Amino acid sequence: MVRTLEYPKKPQNTVKRYNRTYDLGAIHSIINTTSVLHVSFAPSADDPFPAILPMIGVMGSYEYPSSGIDEPLDCYLHGYVSSRIMRVARESEKGLALCVAATKVDGIVLSLTPNSHSYNYRSAVLQGYAKPVEKDDEKVYAMQLITNKVVSGRWDNTRVPPDNVEMTSTTILKVKIETGSGKIRQGEPHDEAKDLNRDEVTERVWTGVVPVYEALEAPVPNATNKVKEVPAYLESHVSQTNNGNREAALNAVKEP
Amino acid sequence: MVRTLEYPKKPQNTVKRYNRTYDLGAIHSIINTTSVLHVSFAPSADDPFPAILPMIGVMGSYEYPSSGIDEPLDCYLHGYVSSRIMRVARESEKGLALCVAATKVDGIVLSLTPNSHSYNYRSAVLQGYAKPVEKDDEKVYAMQLITNKVVSGRWDNTRVPPDNVEMTSTTILKVKIETGSGKIRQGEPHDEAKDLNRDEVTERVWTGVVPVYEALEAPVPNATNKVKEVPAYLESHVSQTNNGNREAALNAVKEP
C-alpha cells in the first residue's frame, strides 16, 4: 500500500496559481536541496516589520531517525540568530512562530509579451514553532545532518565530535511544522492567440526558456590545506550536484 | 566630492557578524542581481505566522529616473499577491509593512571542524511600506525595469506596450524603504590553533572553498518560436551573467 502524506490545506497555504503541492516528500526535497533558506519571524510586538534571516536548514527526525523524506519531519536550522530571538524562542511555551522558505530557480521563461514572462521554479514554504535544541545528542544529530546537507559525507571527513566550547556556542533551532505548501512552475512560455497570430510580432520576438541552475566550481584549497588531492566524496558531491541541478533545469523546459 | 549614502542603523538592522554594510549602492546591487527575492509580511492580526512569497523585484525611482544605484530608490515588486493582501496594502494609509530579502551564495567554505563551516555570500534586507502602483505611466516604468532586470534589453524586443487587459491584470507593488542592511562573507575558512596544530587532523581533512554561482544554459527555443537565431541581446545577457556570477564566486575565495 502506498501512503502519500500531505500537509493540511489551510487558508494561509492555499496556493492559488501554478502547480500546488502539499506532498511532504516534494516539499521536504525542495528544502533539503536549497543552499540558503529564508526564515521570517516577528522580532517584537512593537516592530511593524517582519525580519528575514538567511539560514541553513534540513529536514530530519531525531525521534525517528529512519523516517523517509515523505514522512513527518522537523526542520533544523543553523545560522546567526540574535540572543534576543533565542530567548523568545526558549521562553515562550510554544516557541517562536516562524516561516521557512526555499526557492530553486530552474529557468527564465520568455514569451511574446513581457506580461506573460515567468520563471520556472520550485518553491516550498513551511510554518511552525521553533525552539533551540537543548539535548547534546540531538544537537550533534542536527549538526551532522546540516553538515552533510552542505557537502554529502563531509561530517565523517572533518574533526568531530564538537568540543564543549563548540557545543555551547552553536545554536540549532528545531521547527515543529504546523503547515507547509509548495509551488512548481515548469514548461514553455504560454502566449495568447492575440499575439501568436501577429506575424510582425512572432517574426521579431524570440520565445523560449533559458535554463538556470546553481553550479559548483572546482574546489579551491586553502593556504593551510595539507590534503594534496581533492577527496573523492567532495569531487563526487560537486559533480553530482552539478548534474542534478542542470538536469532539473533542462527537464523543467519540457511541459510536464 | 564623493557622497556615500547609507541606510540608518536601527536595532532591527544592526548586523552583528561578518562584514555589515548600510551602503545604498551595495545593498541595491544585491537586490538587482538576485533572480528571486523573498518577501515577508504578516498576513493578518490573528495569524501567528509571517508569510513569505518569492517575487521578482528591482530598485528604481519613477520620480527621479536618472538616479544612480547608490541613491535613494524604491523597490518595485512583481509576483502573485492575493487580492486580500492587495486590499490591505491599498486600504491602509501607510501601506503594507514588509521585508524584502535577497541572498547570493558565492561559495561553500570548508574548515577543519564543521562548526566553522560557512558560506561565502552577499545578502541584503530592506524593510518598508508597500502600496500597489496606481498610475499607468509608473506601472509601465516598473514593468520595463523588471523585464530588463530578468534579461537586459528584453523589453524593447517584445510585444509592448501592454494592452488594457494586461495593465489591469498586472499588479506591481512599490515599497518605500524605511531601512536596509547587507551582510557579506568572503574569503577562506578560518581554523583555530587547536585544530591547525594537530597533524592527524590537518593531514586528513581537506580545507578550502567550493565556489558557487547561478549559471544560465544556452536558450532553448519554444515550439512556436519563429526567430531562427538566438538574438544578440540574449546571447550577451547569458554570457555576461555567467561571467559576472562566476567571477564574483572566484573573487570571493580570496580574503578581501
XYZ file of C-alpha atoms in Angstrom:
512
model
C 0.000 0.000 0.000
C 1.394 3.388 -0.942
C 0.738 6.191 1.502
C 1.295 9.754 0.432
C 1.393 12.187 3.310
C 0.246 15.746 2.776
C 0.303 18.906 4.848
C -3.190 20.131 5.782
C -4.678 22.716 3.436
C -5.337 25.893 5.394
C -6.260 29.328 4.023
C -2.722 30.672 4.507
C -1.122 27.883 2.499
C -3.716 27.551 -0.236
C -1.631 28.237 -3.302
C -3.739 29.851 -5.983
C -1.642 29.506 -9.140
C 0.632 27.065 -10.946
C 1.038 23.525 -9.678
C 0.490 23.499 -5.979
C 1.650 20.653 -3.821
C 1.050 19.667 -0.231
C 3.048 16.471 -0.628
C 5.544 16.058 2.222
C 8.156 14.393 0.001
C 8.094 17.136 -2.637
C 8.195 19.976 -0.079
C 10.934 18.402 2.078
C 13.067 17.711 -1.022
C 12.972 21.375 -2.053
C 14.040 22.427 1.471
C 16.863 19.840 1.520
C 18.343 20.830 -1.845
C 18.242 24.626 -1.390
C 21.568 26.091 -0.179
C 20.182 29.022 1.786
C 16.714 29.198 3.323
C 14.963 32.452 4.177
C 13.463 32.454 7.667
C 10.941 35.071 8.730
C 9.578 35.996 12.159
C 8.128 38.978 14.011
C 11.045 40.478 16.008
C 8.849 42.146 18.644
C 5.291 43.296 19.242
C 6.160 46.971 18.700
C 8.071 46.455 15.442
C 5.754 46.690 12.411
C 8.188 44.852 10.113
C 8.846 41.118 9.954
C 12.554 40.159 9.890
C 14.152 37.755 7.405
C 17.381 35.832 8.091
C 19.269 33.667 5.600
C 19.884 30.299 7.329
C 20.984 26.752 6.528
C 18.366 24.099 7.218
C 17.487 20.481 6.729
C 14.578 18.151 7.467
C 15.118 15.358 9.995
C 13.654 13.360 12.847
C 15.706 12.760 15.984
C 12.864 10.689 17.472
C 12.517 8.512 14.327
C 15.863 8.876 12.529
C 14.965 6.259 9.898
C 11.976 8.333 8.671
C 11.810 8.809 4.917
C 11.743 12.218 3.194
C 7.971 11.805 2.651
C 7.194 11.258 6.340
C 6.583 13.851 9.083
C 9.886 15.580 9.879
C 11.149 18.573 11.839
C 13.196 21.370 10.290
C 16.593 22.002 11.902
C 18.012 25.488 11.291
C 21.508 26.825 11.758
C 22.625 30.396 11.393
C 23.169 33.510 13.397
C 20.095 34.300 15.442
C 20.340 37.114 17.966
C 20.306 36.164 21.622
C 17.084 38.170 21.957
C 15.321 35.915 19.435
C 16.762 32.832 21.096
C 15.400 33.998 24.426
C 11.943 34.484 22.892
C 12.114 31.016 21.334
C 13.296 29.467 24.591
C 10.941 31.256 26.967
C 7.652 31.116 25.099
C 5.773 27.897 25.703
C 5.068 27.075 22.058
C 8.289 28.527 20.669
C 8.859 31.263 18.095
C 6.334 31.350 15.229
C 8.309 31.380 12.018
C 8.104 30.819 8.297
C 10.811 28.981 6.327
C 11.031 29.489 2.561
C 13.141 27.746 -0.092
C 13.157 28.618 -3.780
C 15.077 26.940 -6.602
C 15.111 28.833 -9.907
C 15.072 26.461 -12.922
C 14.702 28.811 -15.854
C 13.758 32.181 -17.364
C 10.546 31.822 -19.388
C 10.377 34.312 -22.263
C 7.054 34.809 -24.056
C 5.997 37.263 -26.771
C 4.780 39.860 -24.287
C 6.577 40.720 -21.021
C 3.323 40.320 -19.085
C 3.472 36.538 -19.654
C 7.167 36.252 -18.747
C 7.832 33.946 -15.835
C 10.417 31.792 -14.071
C 10.454 28.037 -13.944
C 10.924 27.351 -10.246
C 10.238 25.087 -7.314
C 9.399 26.760 -4.025
C 8.427 25.495 -0.596
C 7.147 27.266 2.492
C 6.870 25.791 5.991
C 5.305 27.416 9.052
C 5.870 26.223 12.575
C 7.150 26.906 16.074
C 10.898 26.961 16.748
C 12.777 26.143 19.927
C 16.533 25.846 20.449
C 17.696 22.222 20.655
C 18.764 21.594 24.273
C 19.866 17.935 24.325
C 23.505 17.412 23.297
C 22.742 14.172 21.436
C 20.058 15.845 19.348
C 22.315 18.837 18.701
C 25.050 16.563 17.320
C 22.426 14.695 15.255
C 21.287 18.018 13.725
C 24.850 19.328 13.185
C 25.671 16.135 11.305
C 22.547 16.419 9.101
C 23.288 20.071 8.333
C 26.972 19.440 7.539
C 26.137 16.538 5.225
C 23.469 18.638 3.521
C 26.109 21.226 2.600
C 28.521 18.534 1.304
C 27.402 14.883 1.315
C 29.702 12.808 3.502
C 31.538 15.825 4.932
C 30.856 15.150 8.647
C 32.946 11.942 8.818
C 35.757 13.705 6.978
C 36.214 16.570 9.465
C 37.420 16.934 13.036
C 34.474 15.671 15.089
C 32.897 15.432 17.605
C 32.486 19.109 18.516
C 34.205 20.015 21.797
C 32.456 21.601 24.782
C 33.086 25.178 23.659
C 31.671 24.411 20.197
C 28.617 22.669 21.661
C 27.865 25.721 23.824
C 28.492 28.358 21.172
C 26.414 26.692 18.450
C 22.661 27.097 18.468
C 20.357 24.918 16.422
C 16.673 25.771 16.098
C 14.183 22.929 15.737
C 10.956 23.853 13.973
C 7.871 21.751 14.669
C 5.986 22.108 11.388
C 2.325 23.130 11.554
C 1.726 23.600 7.862
C 3.518 23.663 4.526
C 2.998 24.023 0.811
C 4.925 24.079 -2.445
C 4.633 25.713 -5.843
C 6.172 24.354 -9.022
C 6.247 26.106 -12.414
C 7.599 24.086 -15.323
C 7.399 24.177 -19.089
C 7.457 26.531 -22.028
C 6.068 30.067 -22.255
C 2.363 30.385 -22.969
C 1.263 33.017 -25.436
C -2.215 34.066 -26.381
C -3.728 33.923 -29.874
C -3.837 37.745 -29.962
C -0.009 37.713 -30.170
C 0.629 34.337 -31.824
C -1.486 35.409 -34.815
C 0.544 38.571 -35.472
C 3.429 37.825 -37.862
C 5.125 41.169 -37.174
C 5.337 40.045 -33.511
C 6.291 36.370 -33.916
C 8.927 37.136 -36.558
C 10.627 39.639 -34.267
C 10.321 38.265 -30.696
C 12.362 35.214 -29.632
C 10.438 32.930 -27.260
C 11.691 30.026 -25.188
C 13.385 29.171 -21.930
C 16.858 29.982 -20.580
C 17.630 27.124 -18.126
C 19.075 28.329 -14.798
C 20.863 26.292 -12.142
C 23.213 26.632 -9.182
C 26.662 25.490 -10.332
C 29.657 24.432 -8.229
C 33.183 25.179 -9.468
C 36.274 23.037 -8.823
C 37.206 23.206 -5.100
C 39.970 25.741 -4.291
C 42.301 24.554 -1.491
C 43.057 26.822 1.469
C 46.616 28.094 2.144
C 46.791 25.835 5.220
C 45.315 22.754 3.477
C 47.629 19.676 3.632
C 45.460 17.138 1.776
C 47.064 17.036 -1.675
C 44.148 15.778 -3.790
C 40.516 16.812 -3.638
C 38.915 13.890 -1.762
C 36.564 11.546 -3.665
C 33.484 12.427 -1.576
C 33.963 16.115 -2.421
C 34.651 15.514 -6.145
C 31.545 13.384 -6.296
C 29.431 15.936 -4.391
C 30.448 18.641 -6.878
C 29.733 16.538 -9.974
C 26.502 15.038 -8.653
C 25.172 18.439 -7.560
C 26.031 19.985 -10.932
C 24.489 17.106 -12.892
C 21.352 17.031 -10.746
C 20.800 20.805 -10.819
C 21.491 21.078 -14.557
C 19.229 18.137 -15.364
C 16.392 19.602 -13.281
C 16.715 22.917 -15.169
C 16.732 21.195 -18.586
C 13.859 18.862 -17.678
C 11.799 21.845 -16.494
C 11.851 23.272 -20.039
C 9.537 20.492 -21.232
C 5.878 20.620 -20.366
C 5.305 18.128 -17.508
C 33.111 65.325 -3.860
C 32.094 61.732 -3.327
C 28.918 61.145 -1.348
C 28.151 57.699 0.008
C 24.588 57.283 1.162
C 23.773 54.834 3.918
C 20.590 53.432 5.412
C 20.084 54.460 9.056
C 21.352 51.973 11.632
C 18.414 50.808 13.762
C 18.341 47.961 16.264
C 16.496 45.626 13.844
C 19.068 46.086 11.091
C 22.200 46.116 13.207
C 24.083 43.206 11.720
C 26.240 41.557 14.346
C 28.610 39.351 12.373
C 30.697 39.322 9.202
C 31.039 42.442 7.100
C 27.991 44.552 7.567
C 27.048 47.260 5.144
C 24.497 50.038 5.158
C 25.739 51.398 1.846
C 22.844 52.043 -0.545
C 24.855 51.068 -3.623
C 25.988 47.716 -2.199
C 22.514 46.809 -0.910
C 20.664 47.881 -4.078
C 23.142 45.941 -6.257
C 22.472 42.712 -4.357
C 18.705 43.206 -4.781
C 19.097 43.952 -8.500
C 21.238 40.907 -9.288
C 19.224 38.318 -7.334
C 16.744 36.381 -9.508
C 14.115 35.741 -6.860
C 13.520 37.870 -3.771
C 11.795 36.584 -0.640
C 9.131 38.962 0.639
C 7.679 38.597 4.123
C 4.622 40.182 5.748
C 2.067 39.478 8.466
C -0.994 38.075 6.677
C -3.492 39.063 9.392
C -3.656 40.009 13.036
C -4.996 36.587 14.091
C -2.403 34.554 12.201
C 0.692 33.897 14.340
C 2.915 33.102 11.336
C 4.501 35.542 8.914
C 4.079 34.631 5.235
C 6.900 34.540 2.660
C 6.362 34.926 -1.086
C 9.005 34.514 -3.807
C 8.806 37.633 -6.001
C 10.762 39.445 -8.713
C 11.927 42.909 -7.774
C 14.144 45.781 -8.766
C 15.195 49.161 -7.401
C 14.080 52.273 -9.272
C 12.826 55.839 -8.998
C 9.861 56.954 -11.083
C 10.157 60.467 -9.651
C 13.901 60.713 -10.389
C 14.503 58.104 -13.122
C 18.128 59.146 -13.631
C 19.022 58.274 -10.003
C 22.127 56.122 -9.593
C 22.171 52.731 -7.849
C 23.718 54.416 -4.764
C 20.941 56.976 -4.384
C 17.593 56.649 -2.571
C 15.348 54.315 -4.604
C 12.053 52.475 -4.237
C 11.702 48.727 -4.621
C 9.207 47.583 -7.273
C 7.895 44.046 -6.778
C 6.073 41.751 -9.139
C 4.563 38.393 -8.365
C 1.355 36.804 -7.298
C -0.029 38.538 -4.221
C -3.505 37.530 -3.081
C -6.252 40.075 -3.561
C -6.669 40.123 0.220
C -3.089 41.348 0.673
C -3.522 43.870 -2.118
C -6.605 45.219 -0.381
C -4.652 45.581 2.866
C -1.835 47.365 1.021
C -4.276 49.656 -0.796
C -6.540 50.491 2.132
C -4.061 51.094 4.923
C -2.759 54.619 4.952
C 0.945 53.767 5.195
C 0.753 50.589 3.117
C 1.667 47.011 3.984
C 4.735 46.618 6.251
C 7.044 44.153 4.570
C 10.572 42.813 4.490
C 12.418 42.052 1.239
C 15.429 39.712 1.315
C 17.974 38.803 -1.367
C 20.804 36.320 -0.932
C 23.503 35.358 -3.416
C 25.573 32.283 -2.498
C 29.212 32.607 -3.627
C 30.834 29.530 -2.117
C 30.912 26.665 0.365
C 33.594 27.318 2.998
C 35.062 24.084 4.389
C 37.209 24.271 7.535
C 38.763 21.542 9.689
C 35.776 21.334 12.018
C 32.129 21.525 10.856
C 31.400 24.190 13.476
C 33.483 26.699 11.477
C 31.941 25.761 8.134
C 30.242 28.653 6.384
C 29.028 30.034 3.080
C 30.536 32.906 1.193
C 27.513 35.055 0.424
C 26.095 38.508 -0.128
C 22.728 39.222 1.412
C 20.520 42.297 1.619
C 17.376 43.037 3.592
C 15.039 46.009 3.091
C 12.061 46.976 5.233
C 9.366 49.368 4.119
C 5.725 50.034 3.333
C 4.222 48.703 0.112
C 1.347 50.074 -1.953
C 0.127 48.934 -5.359
C 1.226 51.265 -8.158
C -1.896 53.048 -9.427
C -0.634 55.373 -12.191
C -0.398 53.678 -15.609
C 2.804 55.533 -16.537
C 4.540 54.418 -13.377
C 3.282 50.865 -13.853
C 4.801 50.699 -17.334
C 8.038 52.226 -15.968
C 8.210 49.465 -13.338
C 7.258 46.669 -15.787
C 10.085 47.785 -18.063
C 12.622 47.845 -15.206
C 11.541 44.389 -14.039
C 11.599 42.878 -17.547
C 15.066 44.283 -18.255
C 16.272 43.005 -14.885
C 15.330 39.452 -15.885
C 17.041 39.805 -19.309
C 18.878 43.049 -20.142
C 17.318 44.696 -23.176
C 14.329 42.333 -23.279
C 11.560 44.992 -23.041
C 12.286 46.584 -26.428
C 12.449 43.137 -28.007
C 8.943 42.023 -27.011
C 5.380 42.982 -27.898
C 4.853 46.211 -25.982
C 3.137 48.308 -24.742
C 0.873 46.163 -22.551
C -2.789 46.352 -23.624
C -5.650 47.374 -21.332
C -6.350 43.851 -20.106
C -2.663 43.349 -19.243
C -2.478 46.695 -17.449
C -5.482 45.792 -15.302
C -4.459 42.207 -14.533
C -0.870 43.021 -13.530
C -0.163 44.358 -10.069
C 3.114 45.995 -9.123
C 3.913 46.781 -5.500
C 6.047 49.820 -4.741
C 7.960 49.652 -1.470
C 9.009 52.919 0.173
C 12.158 51.846 2.003
C 12.463 52.736 5.693
C 15.602 50.797 6.466
C 18.047 48.330 4.964
C 21.241 46.434 5.609
C 23.573 43.954 3.992
C 25.896 41.165 5.044
C 28.876 39.963 3.058
C 31.054 36.940 3.871
C 34.128 36.436 1.720
C 37.398 34.582 1.963
C 38.933 31.345 3.098
C 37.944 29.153 6.035
C 39.297 30.173 9.439
C 40.578 27.446 11.715
C 41.792 27.686 15.259
C 45.235 26.710 16.502
C 43.710 23.845 18.488
C 42.979 22.109 15.139
C 45.733 23.570 12.941
C 48.356 22.166 15.345
C 47.074 18.597 15.140
C 48.755 16.723 12.268
C 46.294 13.821 12.430
C 43.560 16.389 11.677
C 45.273 18.549 9.035
C 46.611 15.527 7.134
C 43.130 14.029 6.872
C 40.703 16.960 6.446
C 40.604 18.910 3.147
C 40.001 22.639 3.674
C 39.125 25.313 1.170
C 36.260 26.836 -0.760
C 33.913 25.399 -3.392
C 32.831 28.425 -5.483
C 29.066 28.538 -6.174
C 27.215 30.617 -8.742
C 23.927 30.809 -10.638
C 24.577 29.613 -14.185
C 22.499 30.165 -17.327
C 22.407 27.457 -20.019
C 22.027 28.053 -23.756
C 18.494 29.359 -24.507
C 16.035 26.650 -25.657
C 13.547 27.936 -28.280
C 9.821 27.359 -27.828
C 7.835 25.194 -30.308
C 6.103 28.343 -31.593
C 9.286 30.454 -31.815
C 9.924 31.823 -35.349
C 13.154 33.765 -34.717
C 15.807 31.435 -36.129
C 18.873 32.602 -34.226
C 19.179 33.472 -30.569
C 19.203 37.311 -30.612
C 22.432 39.138 -29.731
C 20.992 40.853 -26.602
C 20.014 37.427 -25.211
C 23.330 35.750 -26.091
C 25.145 38.620 -24.435
C 22.893 38.564 -21.343
C 23.640 34.846 -20.886
C 27.405 35.200 -21.294
C 27.696 38.396 -19.236
C 25.592 36.957 -16.404
C 27.649 33.741 -16.369
C 30.961 35.603 -16.440
C 29.875 38.076 -13.766
C 28.446 35.448 -11.404
C 31.405 33.068 -11.846
C 33.926 35.874 -11.342
C 32.174 37.023 -8.159
C 32.309 33.462 -6.791
C 36.007 33.058 -7.643
C 36.914 36.506 -6.290
C 35.109 35.732 -3.041
C 37.561 32.875 -2.364
C 40.339 35.363 -1.707
C 40.442 37.270 1.536
C 39.163 40.816 0.835
